Coordinates of C-alpha atoms in Angstrom, one line a residue:
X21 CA 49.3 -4.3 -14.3
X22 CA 50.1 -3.7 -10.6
X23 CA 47.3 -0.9 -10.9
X24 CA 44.9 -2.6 -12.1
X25 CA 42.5 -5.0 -10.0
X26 CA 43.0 -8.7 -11.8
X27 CA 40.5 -10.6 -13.5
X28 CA 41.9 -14.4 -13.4
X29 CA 39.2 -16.4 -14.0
X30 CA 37.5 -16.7 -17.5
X31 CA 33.9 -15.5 -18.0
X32 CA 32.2 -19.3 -18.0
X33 CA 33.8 -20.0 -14.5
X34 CA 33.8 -16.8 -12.3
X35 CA 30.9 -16.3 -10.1
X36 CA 30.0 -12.9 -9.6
X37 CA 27.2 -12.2 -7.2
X38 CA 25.5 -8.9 -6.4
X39 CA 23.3 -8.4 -3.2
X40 CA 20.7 -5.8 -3.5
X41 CA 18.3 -4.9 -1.2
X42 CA 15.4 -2.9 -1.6
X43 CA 12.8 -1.9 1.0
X44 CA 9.7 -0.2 -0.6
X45 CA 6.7 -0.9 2.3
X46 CA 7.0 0.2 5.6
X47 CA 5.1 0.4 8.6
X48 CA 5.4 4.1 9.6
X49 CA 6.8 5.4 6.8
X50 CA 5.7 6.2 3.0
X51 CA 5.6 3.6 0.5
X52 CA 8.6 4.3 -2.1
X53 CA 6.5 4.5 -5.0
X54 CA 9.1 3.7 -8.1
X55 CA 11.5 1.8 -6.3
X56 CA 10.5 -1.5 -8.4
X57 CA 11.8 0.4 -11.3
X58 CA 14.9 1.1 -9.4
X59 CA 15.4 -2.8 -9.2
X60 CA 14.4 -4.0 -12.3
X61 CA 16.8 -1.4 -13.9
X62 CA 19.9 -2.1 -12.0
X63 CA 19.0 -6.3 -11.7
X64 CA 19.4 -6.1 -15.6
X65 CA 22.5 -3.8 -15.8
X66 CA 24.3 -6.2 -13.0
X67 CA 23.0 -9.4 -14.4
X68 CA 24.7 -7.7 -18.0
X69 CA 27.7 -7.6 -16.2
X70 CA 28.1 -10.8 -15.4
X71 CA 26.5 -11.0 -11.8
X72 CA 23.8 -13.5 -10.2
X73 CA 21.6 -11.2 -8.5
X74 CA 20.6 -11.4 -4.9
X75 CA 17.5 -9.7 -4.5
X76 CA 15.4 -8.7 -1.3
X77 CA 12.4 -6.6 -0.7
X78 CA 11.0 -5.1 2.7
X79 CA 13.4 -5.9 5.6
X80 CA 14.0 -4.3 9.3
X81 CA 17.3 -3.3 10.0
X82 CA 18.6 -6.7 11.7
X83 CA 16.8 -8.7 8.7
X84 CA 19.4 -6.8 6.4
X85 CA 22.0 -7.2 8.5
X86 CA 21.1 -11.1 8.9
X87 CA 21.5 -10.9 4.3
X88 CA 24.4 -8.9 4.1
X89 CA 26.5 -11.7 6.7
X90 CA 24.9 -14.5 4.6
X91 CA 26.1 -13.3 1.1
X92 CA 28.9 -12.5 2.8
X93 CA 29.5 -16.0 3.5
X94 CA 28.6 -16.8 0.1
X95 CA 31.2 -19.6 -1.3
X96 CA 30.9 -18.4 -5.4
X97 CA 32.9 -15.5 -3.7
X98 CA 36.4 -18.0 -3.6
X99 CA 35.7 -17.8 -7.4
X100 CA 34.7 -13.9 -8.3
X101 CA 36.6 -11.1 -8.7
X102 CA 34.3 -8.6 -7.8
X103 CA 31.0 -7.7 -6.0
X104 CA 28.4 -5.3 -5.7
X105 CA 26.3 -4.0 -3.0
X106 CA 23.2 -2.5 -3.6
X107 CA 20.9 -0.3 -1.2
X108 CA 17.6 1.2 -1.6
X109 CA 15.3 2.3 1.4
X110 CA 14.5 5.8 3.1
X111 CA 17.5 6.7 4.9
X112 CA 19.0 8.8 7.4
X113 CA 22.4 10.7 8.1
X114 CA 23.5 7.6 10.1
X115 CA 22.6 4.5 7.6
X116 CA 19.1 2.9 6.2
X117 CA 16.0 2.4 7.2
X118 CA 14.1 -0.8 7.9
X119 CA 10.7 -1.7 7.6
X120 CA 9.6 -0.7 11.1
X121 CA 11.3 2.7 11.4
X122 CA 9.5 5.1 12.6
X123 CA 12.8 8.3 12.8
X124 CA 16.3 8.5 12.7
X125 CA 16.6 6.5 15.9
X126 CA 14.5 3.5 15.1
X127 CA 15.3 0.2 13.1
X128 CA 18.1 2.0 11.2
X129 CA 20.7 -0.5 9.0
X130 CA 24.1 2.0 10.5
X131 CA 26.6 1.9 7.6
X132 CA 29.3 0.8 9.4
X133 CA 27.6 -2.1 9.7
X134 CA 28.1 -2.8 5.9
X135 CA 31.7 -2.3 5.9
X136 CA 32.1 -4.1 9.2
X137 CA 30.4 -7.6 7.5
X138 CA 32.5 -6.8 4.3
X139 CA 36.0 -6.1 5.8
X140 CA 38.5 -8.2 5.2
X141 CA 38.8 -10.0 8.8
X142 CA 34.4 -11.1 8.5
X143 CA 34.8 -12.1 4.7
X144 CA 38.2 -12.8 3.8
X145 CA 36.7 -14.5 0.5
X146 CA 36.8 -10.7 -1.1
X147 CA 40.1 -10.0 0.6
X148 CA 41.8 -7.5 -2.2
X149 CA 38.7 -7.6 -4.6
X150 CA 36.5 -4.7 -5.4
X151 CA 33.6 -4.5 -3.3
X152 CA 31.5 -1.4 -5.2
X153 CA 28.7 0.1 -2.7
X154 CA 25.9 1.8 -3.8
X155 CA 23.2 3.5 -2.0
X156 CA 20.2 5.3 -3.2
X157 CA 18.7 6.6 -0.3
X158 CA 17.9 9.8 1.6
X159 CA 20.3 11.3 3.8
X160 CA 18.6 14.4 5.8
X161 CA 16.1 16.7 5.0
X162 CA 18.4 19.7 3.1
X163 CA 17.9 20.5 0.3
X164 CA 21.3 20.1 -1.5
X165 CA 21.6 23.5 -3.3
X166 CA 22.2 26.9 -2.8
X167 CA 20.6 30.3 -4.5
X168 CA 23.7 32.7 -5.6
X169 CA 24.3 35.8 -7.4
X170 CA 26.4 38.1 -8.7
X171 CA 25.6 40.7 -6.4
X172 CA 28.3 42.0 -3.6
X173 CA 26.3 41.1 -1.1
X174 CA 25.8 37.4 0.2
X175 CA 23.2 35.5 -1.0
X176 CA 20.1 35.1 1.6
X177 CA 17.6 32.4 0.2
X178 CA 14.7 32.6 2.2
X179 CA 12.3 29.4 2.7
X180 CA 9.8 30.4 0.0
X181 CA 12.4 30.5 -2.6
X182 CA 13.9 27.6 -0.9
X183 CA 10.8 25.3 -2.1
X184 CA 10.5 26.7 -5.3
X185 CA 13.5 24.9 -6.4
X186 CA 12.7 22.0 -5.8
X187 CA 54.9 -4.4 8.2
X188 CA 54.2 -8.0 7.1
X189 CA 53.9 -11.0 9.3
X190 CA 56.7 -13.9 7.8
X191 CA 56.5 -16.5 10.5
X192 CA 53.8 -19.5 10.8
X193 CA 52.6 -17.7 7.2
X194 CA 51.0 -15.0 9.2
X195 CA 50.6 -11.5 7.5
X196 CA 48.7 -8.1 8.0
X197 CA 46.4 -6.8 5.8
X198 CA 44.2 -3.7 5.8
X199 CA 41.0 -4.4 8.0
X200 CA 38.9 -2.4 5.1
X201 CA 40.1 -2.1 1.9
X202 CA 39.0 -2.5 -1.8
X203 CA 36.0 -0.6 -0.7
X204 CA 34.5 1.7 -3.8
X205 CA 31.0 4.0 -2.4
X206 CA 28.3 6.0 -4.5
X207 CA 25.6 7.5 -2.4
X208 CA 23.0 9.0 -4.5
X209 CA 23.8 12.8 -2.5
X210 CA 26.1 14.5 -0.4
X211 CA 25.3 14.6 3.6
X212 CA 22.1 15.6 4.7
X213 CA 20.7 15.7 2.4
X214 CA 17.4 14.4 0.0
X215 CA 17.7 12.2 -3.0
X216 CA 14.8 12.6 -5.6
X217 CA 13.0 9.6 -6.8
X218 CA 9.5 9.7 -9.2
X219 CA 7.0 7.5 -8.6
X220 CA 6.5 6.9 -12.2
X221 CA 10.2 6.2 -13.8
X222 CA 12.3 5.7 -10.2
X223 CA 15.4 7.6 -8.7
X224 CA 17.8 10.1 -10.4
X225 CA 20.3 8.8 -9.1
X226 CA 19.5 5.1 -10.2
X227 CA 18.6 6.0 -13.4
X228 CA 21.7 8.1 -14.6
X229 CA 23.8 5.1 -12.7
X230 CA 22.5 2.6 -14.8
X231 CA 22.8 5.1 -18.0
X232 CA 26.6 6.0 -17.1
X233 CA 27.5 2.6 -16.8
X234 CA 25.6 1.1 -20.0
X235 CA 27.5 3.4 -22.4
X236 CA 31.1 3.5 -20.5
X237 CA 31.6 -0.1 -18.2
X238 CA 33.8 -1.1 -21.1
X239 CA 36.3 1.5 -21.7
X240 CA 36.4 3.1 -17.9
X241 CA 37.3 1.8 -14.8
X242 CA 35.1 2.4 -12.4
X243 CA 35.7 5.8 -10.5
X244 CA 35.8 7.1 -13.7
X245 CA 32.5 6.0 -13.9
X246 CA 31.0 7.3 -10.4
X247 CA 32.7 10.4 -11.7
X248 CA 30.7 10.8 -15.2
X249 CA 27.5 10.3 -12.6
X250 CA 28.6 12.7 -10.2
X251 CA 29.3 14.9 -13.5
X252 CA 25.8 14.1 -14.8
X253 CA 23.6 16.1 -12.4
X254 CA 25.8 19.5 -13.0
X255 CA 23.0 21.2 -14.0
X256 CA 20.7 19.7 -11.6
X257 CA 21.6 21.6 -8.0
X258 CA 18.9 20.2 -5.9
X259 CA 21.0 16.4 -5.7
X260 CA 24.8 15.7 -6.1
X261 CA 26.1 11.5 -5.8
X262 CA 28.9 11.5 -3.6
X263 CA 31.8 9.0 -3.6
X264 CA 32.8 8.5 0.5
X265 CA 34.7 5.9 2.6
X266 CA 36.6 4.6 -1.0
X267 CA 39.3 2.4 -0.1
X268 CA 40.1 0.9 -3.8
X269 CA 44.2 0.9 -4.3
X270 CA 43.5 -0.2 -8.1
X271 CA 41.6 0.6 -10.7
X272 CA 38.5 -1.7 -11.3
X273 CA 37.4 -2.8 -14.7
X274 CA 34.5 -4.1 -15.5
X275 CA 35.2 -6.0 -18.7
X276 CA 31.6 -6.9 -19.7
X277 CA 32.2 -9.7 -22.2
X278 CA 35.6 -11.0 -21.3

């Protein structure tokens, strides 16, 4: 179907690859106690998918940047369908932060850099294949809810109650394509605000990710998917996943299996 991403390659020679990148020490900043649960869990549910999993720990900003142009230069990618991109760090409004960050203005992975590497004129290799983004990381320091009422009157939370809640080229075979496309993002909450992690089981986010995807990956396509996430913490105000800068023009199926 013309609305469905294709799959043309069997399952014993497609090469899927994943890159995910997790920073958990930092110099200035807390350790993110959990986070090796957060990477075990989603190294499993990619690897079930059929994806060889990149994985590195603890980088600056340029160190990232230096993986992401690597992978993206990745030769398995000739032969995939599909990849998925995979961040975990502290994180501000503007992108993620590296080992040596000290605020919002130092050692910071922007997020335009990811798209920029991935686009289709830097890695042409993915050129019209699904390239799924997802980023489990802080975005501000809001909290991402709001107290409301029935009353007449607006609501007025105050900062103690706050807290208590916690045209195609034909010629010389020469044509134009979108620069980024094929793009598919989940961030683990809207702008500006926190994502919740515990230091004992790992992120929300990460763990109703990985739980969405186990029990629907083969009957839904993937926005579908993000959507049954998004849909997942409805009765959890204080964090909401948003899907942003999604460029797919198909649907994307996973097919585990096939």
């Amino acid at each position: 179907s013309s609305q469905i991403y294709p799959i043309h390659l069997p399952k014993e020679t497609r090469t899927r690859r994943a890159l995910l990148i997790c920073n958990i020490e930092f110099e200035h900043l807390t350790r993110r106690d959990g986070a090796e649960v957060d990477v075990k869990g989603m190294t499993e549910l990619l690897e079930g998918l059929g994806y060889t999993v990149d994985v590195h720990r603890n980088l600056t900003s340029q160190e990232m940047a230096m993986v992401m142009k690597d992978f993206a230069n990745r030769k398995e990618h000739q032969t995939s369908d599909s990849t998925f991109l995979v961040f975990m760090s502290h994180g501000v409004r503007a992108g993620l932060c590296g080992t040596k960050s000290r605020d919002k203005n130092t050692d910071i992975l922007l997020l335009d850099t990811i798209y920029e590497t991935f686009n289709n004129k830097h890695c042409q290799a993915l050129l019209g294949k699904p390239k799924v983004v997802i980023i489990q990381a802080c975005r501000g320091v809001n909290y991402g809810f709001v107290l409301v009422s029935d009353s007449t009157d607006p609501p007025v939370p105050t900062s103690s109650s706050a807290h208590m809640i916690p045209e195609g080229l034909e010629e010389d075979k020469i044509c134009e394509v979108h620069l980024e496309s094929d793009f598919a993002t989940l961030h683990s909450s809207t702008p500006d605000t926190v994502s919740w992690r515990s230091p004992e089981k790992g992120s929300l986010f990460i763990k109703h990710l990985i739980e969405q995807f186990r029990n629907h990956a083969c009957d839904s396509n993937l926005q579908e998917i993000f959507r049954k996430v998004q849909h997942s913490f409805g009765k959890f105000p204080r964090q909401l996943p948003s899907q942003e800068r999604t460029t797919m023009l198909r649907n994307f199926y996973l097919f585990p299996g096939h």
